[in-house]
Structures are given as C-alpha cells and as structure tokens.
C-alpha cells in the first residue's frame, strides 16, 4: 500500500512518469529489505536496458528525424492528395492515407500527430473544415503509425516478452490498413452530412505519376526495412541502422539539404527522445522486479481468474484494463509494468504470443486518442490551440470504429495471425 500511495501520489503531483516509477520502485525495495535491497537497483536498471533489440529504437527515431528534415512529409502528403483528394472530404482522406505512408518513417503516434497537426490541420481549416474535426481525423490516423511497422511499442513488447519482433511487425500490417479503411469509410459517411469540401476534378495520370516520382524514395524505405525483417535478411536492429543510412543518403546526396549543424540538431533531439524512453524502461525495471518479488502478477492473475474462467471474459477484462490505464499514463511504461502481469493470463487462455502482442499494441495505441488524458489529444491541442473536449466530440465515430477493429482482431485469432503465418512466423 505504501508503494501504491507513493506511485499515484507522485503521479497526481505531476512528476514525470519515469521518476515516479523509479521512486516507487526504490520505496518498495526499501520496504522489503532496506539498504541491502536498494543496492540492487543499479543492477536492475542495467539488466532492464541491456537488451540488444532496444538499439533499434534510437535508430528508427533518427531515421524519422532525417526523413522529416528532407521534406519527405510534404511529398507523401502530395502523393496521397492526388490519389484521394477528389473524394468528398478529400483532405481528410489525404490525412488518413498520409498516416499509412508516414507510418514507415516514425512509428510513433505522438510524432505523427504533431507533424500533421502543424501541416495538414491548418490546410484543412483553410479549405473549410472545422478545426475540431480536422484534429479528430489527425488523432484517429495517428495510431496507424505505431500499428503498421516499424513500431517502437512492438520492439519493447517483443524484447521484454521474448516474442519475435518480426512476427509482431507482421501482425500489425493488416489491422493498421483496416484502421485506415474504416476511418476513410467514416469520413465518407460524414461527408454529406457535414458538407465536407472536395477537389473539383480528379487528378490526371500524369499528375499522379509525377507525385509518385517525387515520393518514391520515401515509399522505398519501409519496403527495405520491412522486407529485410519479414524475410529474415536482417534483424530489427540492423534494419533500423540501414534505415538511418538510407535516410542520410537521401538527405545528403540526393536532396542535399542536410548540413553538419542540421545533423547535430537531429542527433541531439534523438538523444533526448531516446533518453526519455530509456529512463522509463530503466525505472520500470526496478518497479517490475519489486512487483515480481512480491508475487503481485500472480495475485492479480488469480483474482482475474476467480471472476470468470471464460476465456472471452478474461480477454475483455484485459482489453478494458489496457484501455483505461493507457489513457492515464505513458503507454511504454504501462506496457513494461502490465505485460508481465497480463501476458500469463493470455497464456492461461491459450492465446498465441503474437496474437496477444497485437491486442496489447492496438489497445494501448487506441488509448492514446481516448479522452480524458489521451497523449495524442494533448499534442494536437497544444499544437493547434483547439480545446480537447471539442476534439473529443468529433473523435467518437473514429474511436468506435477503431475499438470495433480491436475487438475483431482480439476474438479472431485466424485473422490476426493470417499474415504472420503466411510469412512463416
């Protein structure tokens, strides 16, 4: 109870989640064994970070920084616009399709939300969309990035739980694409009722081809990364380093728009983002070890199983817990804390590890856009100046659609594992 009150007390006070978990973990160690146990903390931090696949995260972050600096974002948006801009709600469709193209660059929902919040949201408002609706579309599309690989959340889950990261990447392809299709269907449904604007005419084949030529270098990158991982040519870490080399080649040799000072700025920004992620992982390692020592995962598992032995009920309880807690805290921290607790529950009901992984990733990603404390809502509110509650009102149709996709994949293991099994995972 002491650890519980320290954890939530510091969280309510607004301390960074990494600091909160570190303090709560150290308090737990002191309560169990005094200074002797506190001395274990450095080794737990080291062991928590000494996982080779974690190297993929800073590489993917740096590759995204470089690709953004080269103006690839604008080229991808232009290509998406010439493909779907002639539909009613064309820029909203463009926003969603751009999220699919952009997913192979960043793999982070908040990064996508920030990028499109600065570019596409103002463009949509200028064309006649309401700002809350433009923000809602951007929030709904932002979770496509960390669902379609590469995904930092999948790297963390696979590394911690000993699950194939390549297999997890494969499981993310189909649900990510379906999120895009369902959200575009919702936009089409709302098009007439909201009188959404559209382009006067369809782009010609020549215009489409020109836009494709302009964006082809960006579209090739995820093919190189995913193809190498899924076909066993490279590990995720090696693929991430290749992505950095490819992005540097485009920026320095092809577009010639990266100076030494630009590169240093991107390295510093990558270091800051990576440092925050690794601080959370390190702190969660201390707290996670204390949880295991106190047999809390087993206690919670027994409590859940005492509620019902029905696998469907247990799976619904897991999803509800992920969705609720994911709205309140950093999802990477929650994954590190909850995965050792909840994964044994998924094993007890016979879930395939890859199937359980995509359920975890989808649920936590959806929580990023869920009121009251969804991180993507905060990002869009701060970037655009729009109130969160107004964004949330226009977000509900998209949220319901994405929750439906989560439930379909949660209760359809054949569908969830179709692509991984096709690729031999």
Coordinates of C-alpha atoms in Angstrom, one line a residue:
X1 CA 0.0 0.0 0.0
X2 CA 3.0 2.3 0.7
X3 CA 4.2 1.8 -2.9
X4 CA 0.7 2.3 -4.2
X5 CA 0.2 5.6 -2.5
X6 CA 3.7 6.9 -3.4
X7 CA 3.2 5.9 -7.1
X8 CA -0.2 7.6 -7.5
X9 CA 0.6 10.5 -5.2
X10 CA 3.6 11.5 -7.2
X11 CA 1.7 10.9 -10.4
X12 CA -1.1 13.3 -9.3
X13 CA 1.5 15.9 -8.4
X14 CA 2.6 15.9 -12.0
X15 CA 6.1 14.3 -11.7
X16 CA 7.5 12.6 -14.9
X17 CA 6.3 9.0 -15.1
X18 CA 9.9 7.8 -15.2
X19 CA 10.8 9.5 -11.9
X20 CA 7.5 8.3 -10.4
X21 CA 8.2 4.6 -11.2
X22 CA 11.9 4.9 -10.0
X23 CA 10.9 6.4 -6.7
X24 CA 8.0 3.9 -6.2
X25 CA 10.3 1.0 -7.0
X26 CA 13.0 2.1 -4.6
X27 CA 10.5 2.7 -1.9
X28 CA 9.3 -0.9 -2.5
X29 CA 12.8 -2.3 -2.3
X30 CA 13.5 -0.4 0.9
X31 CA 10.2 -1.6 2.4
X32 CA 11.2 -5.2 1.6
X33 CA 14.8 -5.3 2.6
X34 CA 16.2 -1.9 3.5
X35 CA 19.5 -0.7 2.1
X36 CA 20.5 -4.2 1.1
X37 CA 17.7 -4.3 -1.4
X38 CA 18.1 -0.7 -2.5
X39 CA 21.7 -1.6 -3.6
X40 CA 20.1 -4.0 -6.1
X41 CA 18.5 -1.0 -8.0
X42 CA 21.6 -0.2 -10.3
X43 CA 21.8 -3.8 -11.4
X44 CA 18.1 -3.9 -12.2
X45 CA 18.4 -0.7 -14.3
X46 CA 21.4 -2.2 -16.2
X47 CA 19.6 -5.5 -16.8
X48 CA 16.4 -3.7 -17.9
X49 CA 18.3 -1.8 -20.6
X50 CA 20.8 -4.4 -21.6
X51 CA 18.6 -5.8 -24.3
X52 CA 20.0 -5.7 -27.8
X53 CA 16.8 -5.1 -29.8
X54 CA 16.3 -1.9 -27.8
X55 CA 19.1 -0.4 -30.1
X56 CA 16.5 -0.4 -32.9
X57 CA 14.5 2.5 -31.2
X58 CA 17.1 5.3 -31.4
X59 CA 17.9 4.3 -35.0
X60 CA 14.3 4.4 -36.1
X61 CA 13.8 7.7 -34.3
X62 CA 16.9 9.2 -36.0
X63 CA 15.7 7.9 -39.4
X64 CA 12.4 9.6 -38.9
X65 CA 14.1 12.9 -37.9
X66 CA 16.2 12.8 -41.0
X67 CA 13.3 12.0 -43.3
X68 CA 11.2 14.7 -41.8
X69 CA 14.0 17.3 -42.3
X70 CA 14.4 16.4 -46.0
X71 CA 10.7 17.4 -46.7
X72 CA 9.6 13.8 -47.3
X73 CA 6.4 14.6 -45.3
X74 CA 5.2 17.1 -47.8
X75 CA 5.9 14.8 -50.8
X76 CA 4.0 12.0 -49.2
X77 CA 1.0 14.2 -48.4
X78 CA 1.0 15.5 -52.0
X79 CA 1.0 11.9 -53.4
X80 CA -1.9 11.0 -51.0
X81 CA -3.8 14.1 -52.1
X82 CA -3.6 13.3 -55.8
X83 CA -4.9 9.8 -55.1
X84 CA -7.9 10.6 -52.9
X85 CA -8.3 14.4 -53.0
X86 CA -11.2 14.2 -55.5
X87 CA -13.5 12.4 -53.0
X88 CA -15.8 14.4 -50.7
X89 CA -13.7 15.2 -47.6
X90 CA -10.6 14.9 -49.8
X91 CA -8.1 16.4 -47.4
X92 CA -9.5 14.3 -44.6
X93 CA -8.9 11.2 -46.7
X94 CA -5.5 12.6 -47.6
X95 CA -4.7 12.9 -43.9
X96 CA -5.6 9.3 -43.3
X97 CA -3.7 7.9 -46.3
X98 CA -0.7 10.0 -45.4
X99 CA -0.6 8.3 -42.0
X100 CA -0.2 5.0 -43.7
X101 CA 2.7 6.3 -45.9
X102 CA 4.2 8.1 -42.9
X103 CA 4.0 5.0 -40.7
X104 CA 7.2 3.6 -42.2
X105 CA 9.1 6.6 -41.1
X106 CA 8.3 7.4 -37.5
X107 CA 6.4 4.6 -35.8
X108 CA 5.2 6.9 -33.1
X109 CA 1.6 8.2 -32.8
X110 CA 2.5 11.5 -31.0
X111 CA 5.2 12.3 -33.6
X112 CA 2.6 11.8 -36.4
X113 CA 0.0 13.8 -34.6
X114 CA 2.5 16.7 -34.1
X115 CA 3.7 16.6 -37.7
X116 CA 0.2 16.6 -39.2
X117 CA -1.1 19.0 -36.6
X118 CA 1.3 21.6 -37.9
X119 CA 0.8 20.9 -41.6
X120 CA -2.5 19.2 -42.5
X121 CA -4.7 20.6 -39.8
X122 CA -4.1 24.3 -40.9
X123 CA -4.6 23.2 -44.5
X124 CA -7.9 21.5 -43.7
X125 CA -9.1 24.5 -41.8
X126 CA -8.2 26.8 -44.6
X127 CA -10.2 24.7 -47.0
X128 CA -13.3 24.8 -44.9
X129 CA -13.1 22.0 -42.3
X130 CA -13.8 22.8 -38.7
X131 CA -10.7 22.7 -36.6
X132 CA -12.1 20.1 -34.1
X133 CA -12.9 17.7 -37.0
X134 CA -9.5 18.2 -38.6
X135 CA -7.9 17.5 -35.3
X136 CA -10.1 14.4 -34.7
X137 CA -9.2 13.0 -38.1
X138 CA -5.5 13.6 -37.4
X139 CA -5.8 11.9 -33.9
X140 CA -7.6 8.9 -35.4
X141 CA -5.0 8.5 -38.1
X142 CA -2.0 9.0 -35.8
X143 CA -2.3 5.5 -34.3
X144 CA -1.8 3.9 -37.7
X145 CA 1.9 4.8 -37.4
X146 CA 2.7 2.6 -34.3
X147 CA 0.5 -0.2 -35.6
X148 CA 1.9 -0.6 -39.1
X149 CA 5.6 -1.4 -38.6
X150 CA 8.2 -0.3 -37.6
X151 CA 6.7 0.2 -34.2
X152 CA 8.6 1.2 -31.1
X153 CA 5.9 -0.4 -28.9
X154 CA 6.3 -3.7 -30.7
X155 CA 10.1 -3.6 -30.2
X156 CA 9.6 -3.1 -26.4
X157 CA 7.0 -5.8 -26.2
X158 CA 8.9 -8.3 -28.2
X159 CA 12.2 -7.6 -26.3
X160 CA 10.6 -7.9 -22.9
X161 CA 8.4 -11.0 -23.5
X162 CA 10.7 -12.9 -25.8
X163 CA 8.4 -12.7 -28.8
X164 CA 9.6 -12.4 -32.4
X165 CA 9.7 -8.7 -33.3
X166 CA 9.5 -9.6 -37.0
X167 CA 6.4 -11.6 -36.2
X168 CA 4.9 -8.7 -34.3
X169 CA 5.6 -6.4 -37.2
X170 CA 3.8 -8.8 -39.5
X171 CA 0.7 -8.9 -37.2
X172 CA 0.5 -5.0 -37.4
X173 CA 0.2 -4.7 -41.1
X174 CA -3.5 -5.9 -41.6
X175 CA -5.0 -4.0 -38.6
X176 CA -3.2 -0.8 -39.5
X177 CA -4.5 -0.9 -43.0
X178 CA -8.0 -1.7 -41.8
X179 CA -7.9 1.2 -39.4
X180 CA -7.2 3.4 -42.5
X181 CA -10.1 1.9 -44.5
X182 CA -12.6 2.1 -41.7
X183 CA -11.7 5.7 -40.9
X184 CA -12.0 6.7 -44.6
X185 CA -15.4 5.0 -44.6
X186 CA -16.4 7.1 -41.6
X187 CA -15.2 10.2 -43.4
X188 CA -17.2 9.3 -46.5
X189 CA -20.3 8.7 -44.3
X190 CA -19.9 12.1 -42.6
X191 CA -19.1 13.8 -45.9
X192 CA -22.6 14.8 -47.0
X193 CA -23.9 15.5 -43.5
X194 CA -21.0 17.8 -42.7
X195 CA -20.8 19.1 -46.3
X196 CA -17.1 18.4 -46.4
X197 CA -15.2 20.0 -49.3
X198 CA -13.6 18.1 -52.2
X199 CA -11.5 18.9 -55.2
X200 CA -13.3 19.9 -58.3
X201 CA -11.8 17.2 -60.5
X202 CA -9.8 14.0 -60.3
X203 CA -6.0 14.3 -60.8
X204 CA -4.8 13.1 -64.2
X205 CA -2.5 10.1 -64.6
X206 CA 0.4 12.4 -65.4
X207 CA -0.1 14.3 -62.1
X208 CA -0.3 11.1 -60.2
X209 CA 2.8 9.8 -61.8
X210 CA 4.7 13.0 -61.1
X211 CA 3.7 12.9 -57.4
X212 CA 4.7 9.2 -57.2
X213 CA 8.1 10.0 -58.7
X214 CA 8.5 12.8 -56.1
X215 CA 7.7 10.5 -53.2
X216 CA 9.1 7.2 -54.4
X217 CA 12.3 7.5 -52.3
X218 CA 10.2 7.7 -49.1
X219 CA 8.0 4.8 -50.1
X220 CA 11.0 2.6 -50.7
X221 CA 12.3 3.0 -47.2
X222 CA 9.6 0.9 -45.4
X223 CA 9.9 -1.7 -48.1
X224 CA 13.6 -2.1 -47.4
X225 CA 13.1 -2.2 -43.6
X226 CA 10.0 -4.5 -43.6
X227 CA 11.2 -6.7 -46.4
X228 CA 14.6 -7.3 -44.7
X229 CA 12.9 -8.1 -41.3
X230 CA 10.0 -10.2 -42.5
X231 CA 12.1 -12.3 -44.9
X232 CA 14.8 -12.9 -42.3
X233 CA 17.6 -11.0 -44.1
X234 CA 18.3 -8.6 -41.2
X235 CA 17.3 -8.2 -37.6
X236 CA 15.2 -5.3 -36.5
X237 CA 18.2 -3.5 -35.1
X238 CA 20.1 -4.0 -38.3
X239 CA 17.1 -2.8 -40.3
X240 CA 16.9 0.3 -38.2
X241 CA 20.5 1.2 -38.9
X242 CA 20.0 0.6 -42.6
X243 CA 17.1 3.0 -42.4
X244 CA 19.4 5.7 -40.9
X245 CA 21.9 5.1 -43.7
X246 CA 19.3 5.3 -46.4
X247 CA 17.8 8.4 -44.9
X248 CA 21.2 10.1 -44.7
X249 CA 21.9 9.1 -48.3
X250 CA 18.7 10.8 -49.4
X251 CA 19.2 13.9 -47.4
X252 CA 22.9 14.4 -48.1
X253 CA 23.4 13.0 -51.6
X254 CA 20.1 13.2 -53.3
X255 CA 18.3 16.2 -51.9
X256 CA 21.5 17.9 -50.5
X257 CA 19.5 19.6 -47.7
X258 CA 21.3 18.4 -44.6
X259 CA 24.2 20.3 -43.2
X260 CA 26.5 19.3 -40.3
X261 CA 24.7 21.6 -37.9
X262 CA 21.3 20.1 -39.0
X263 CA 22.7 16.6 -38.3
X264 CA 23.9 17.6 -34.9
X265 CA 20.5 19.1 -34.1
X266 CA 18.8 15.8 -35.1
X267 CA 21.3 13.7 -33.1
X268 CA 20.6 15.8 -30.0
X269 CA 16.8 15.6 -30.5
X270 CA 17.1 11.8 -31.0
X271 CA 19.2 11.6 -27.8
X272 CA 16.6 13.4 -25.8
X273 CA 13.7 11.3 -27.1
X274 CA 15.7 8.1 -26.6
X275 CA 16.8 9.2 -23.1
X276 CA 13.1 9.7 -22.0
X277 CA 12.1 6.3 -23.3
X278 CA 15.1 4.5 -21.7
X279 CA 14.6 6.4 -18.4
X280 CA 11.0 5.0 -18.4
X281 CA 12.3 1.5 -19.2
X282 CA 15.0 1.6 -16.6
X283 CA 12.6 2.9 -13.9
X284 CA 10.0 0.3 -14.8
X285 CA 12.6 -2.4 -14.5
X286 CA 13.1 -1.5 -10.8
X287 CA 9.3 -1.4 -10.1
X288 CA 8.7 -4.5 -12.2
X289 CA 11.3 -6.5 -10.2
X290 CA 9.6 -5.4 -7.0
X291 CA 6.2 -6.5 -8.4
X292 CA 7.6 -9.9 -9.3
X293 CA 9.3 -10.3 -5.9
X294 CA 6.0 -9.6 -4.1
X295 CA 4.2 -12.1 -6.4
X296 CA 1.8 -9.3 -7.4
X297 CA 1.4 -10.6 -11.0
X298 CA 0.3 -14.0 -9.8
X299 CA -2.1 -12.4 -7.3
X300 CA -3.7 -10.3 -9.9
X301 CA -3.9 -13.2 -12.3
X302 CA -5.6 -15.3 -9.6
X303 CA -8.1 -12.5 -8.9
X304 CA -9.0 -12.2 -12.6
X305 CA -9.4 -15.9 -13.0
X306 CA -11.6 -16.0 -9.9
X307 CA -14.0 -13.6 -11.6
X308 CA -14.5 -15.9 -14.6
X309 CA -12.9 -18.9 -16.3
X310 CA -14.4 -18.0 -19.6
X311 CA -11.5 -17.0 -22.0
X312 CA -13.7 -14.4 -23.7
X313 CA -14.5 -12.6 -20.4
X314 CA -10.8 -12.7 -19.4
X315 CA -9.8 -11.2 -22.7
X316 CA -12.4 -8.4 -22.3
X317 CA -11.1 -7.6 -18.9
X318 CA -7.5 -7.4 -20.2
X319 CA -8.6 -5.1 -23.0
X320 CA -10.6 -2.9 -20.6
X321 CA -7.6 -2.6 -18.3
X322 CA -5.3 -1.6 -21.1
X323 CA -7.7 1.0 -22.5
X324 CA -8.4 2.5 -19.1
X325 CA -4.8 2.7 -17.7
X326 CA -3.4 3.7 -21.1
X327 CA -5.4 6.9 -21.0
X328 CA -3.7 7.9 -17.7
X329 CA -0.1 7.1 -18.2
X330 CA 2.7 6.7 -20.8
X331 CA 1.9 3.6 -22.8
X332 CA 5.5 2.4 -22.9
X333 CA 5.7 2.5 -19.1
X334 CA 2.3 0.7 -18.9
X335 CA 3.4 -2.0 -21.3
X336 CA 6.6 -2.7 -19.2
X337 CA 4.6 -2.9 -16.0
X338 CA 1.4 -4.7 -17.2
X339 CA 2.9 -7.1 -19.7
X340 CA 4.5 -9.4 -17.1
X341 CA 1.2 -9.3 -15.2
X342 CA -1.3 -9.8 -18.1
X343 CA 0.7 -12.0 -20.5
X344 CA 0.5 -15.0 -18.2
X345 CA -3.3 -14.5 -18.3
X346 CA -3.3 -14.6 -22.1
X347 CA -1.2 -17.8 -21.9
X348 CA -3.7 -19.4 -19.4
X349 CA -6.5 -18.9 -22.0
X350 CA -4.3 -20.3 -24.8
X351 CA -3.6 -17.1 -26.8
X352 CA -0.8 -17.2 -29.3
X353 CA 2.0 -14.8 -28.2
X354 CA 1.8 -12.9 -31.4
X355 CA -2.0 -12.6 -31.1
X356 CA -1.6 -11.3 -27.6
X357 CA 1.0 -8.9 -28.7
X358 CA -1.1 -7.2 -31.4
X359 CA -4.1 -7.0 -28.9
X360 CA -1.8 -5.2 -26.4
X361 CA -0.4 -2.8 -29.1
X362 CA -3.8 -2.0 -30.5
X363 CA -5.4 -1.4 -27.2
X364 CA -2.6 0.9 -25.9
X365 CA -2.4 2.8 -29.2
X366 CA -6.2 3.4 -29.1
X367 CA -5.8 4.7 -25.6
X368 CA -3.6 7.5 -26.9
X369 CA -6.6 9.1 -28.6
X370 CA -9.1 8.3 -25.8
X371 CA -10.4 11.1 -23.5
X372 CA -9.7 12.3 -20.9
X373 CA -5.9 12.1 -21.0
X374 CA -5.0 10.6 -24.4
X375 CA -1.5 11.8 -25.3
X376 CA -2.4 12.5 -29.0
X377 CA -5.2 14.7 -27.9
X378 CA -2.8 16.7 -25.7
X379 CA -0.3 17.0 -28.6
X380 CA -3.0 18.2 -31.0
X381 CA -4.5 20.6 -28.5
X382 CA -1.1 22.2 -27.8
X383 CA -0.1 22.3 -31.5
X384 CA -3.4 23.7 -32.9
X385 CA -4.7 25.6 -29.9
X386 CA -8.0 23.7 -30.1
X387 CA -9.8 22.5 -26.9
X388 CA -9.5 18.8 -26.1
X389 CA -13.2 18.5 -25.3
X390 CA -14.2 19.8 -28.8
X391 CA -11.8 17.4 -30.5
X392 CA -13.2 14.5 -28.4
X393 CA -16.7 15.2 -29.6
X394 CA -15.8 14.8 -33.3
X395 CA -13.5 11.9 -32.4
X396 CA -16.1 9.5 -31.2
X397 CA -17.1 7.9 -34.5
X398 CA -13.5 7.1 -35.3
X399 CA -12.9 5.8 -31.7
X400 CA -15.9 3.5 -32.0
X401 CA -14.6 2.2 -35.4
X402 CA -11.1 1.5 -34.1
X403 CA -12.5 -0.2 -31.0
X404 CA -14.5 -2.4 -33.3
X405 CA -11.3 -3.3 -35.2
X406 CA -9.6 -4.1 -31.9
X407 CA -12.4 -6.5 -30.8
X408 CA -12.5 -8.2 -34.2
X409 CA -8.8 -9.0 -34.1
X410 CA -8.9 -9.9 -30.4
X411 CA -11.6 -12.5 -30.9
X412 CA -10.4 -13.7 -34.4
X413 CA -7.0 -15.3 -34.0
X414 CA -7.1 -16.6 -37.5
X415 CA -7.5 -13.1 -38.9
X416 CA -4.9 -11.7 -36.5
X417 CA -2.3 -14.3 -37.4
X418 CA -3.1 -14.5 -41.2
X419 CA 0.0 -12.5 -42.4
X420 CA 2.4 -13.9 -39.8
X421 CA 1.5 -17.5 -40.7
X422 CA 1.7 -16.6 -44.4
X423 CA 5.3 -15.4 -43.8
X424 CA 6.3 -18.4 -41.7
X425 CA 6.2 -16.9 -38.2

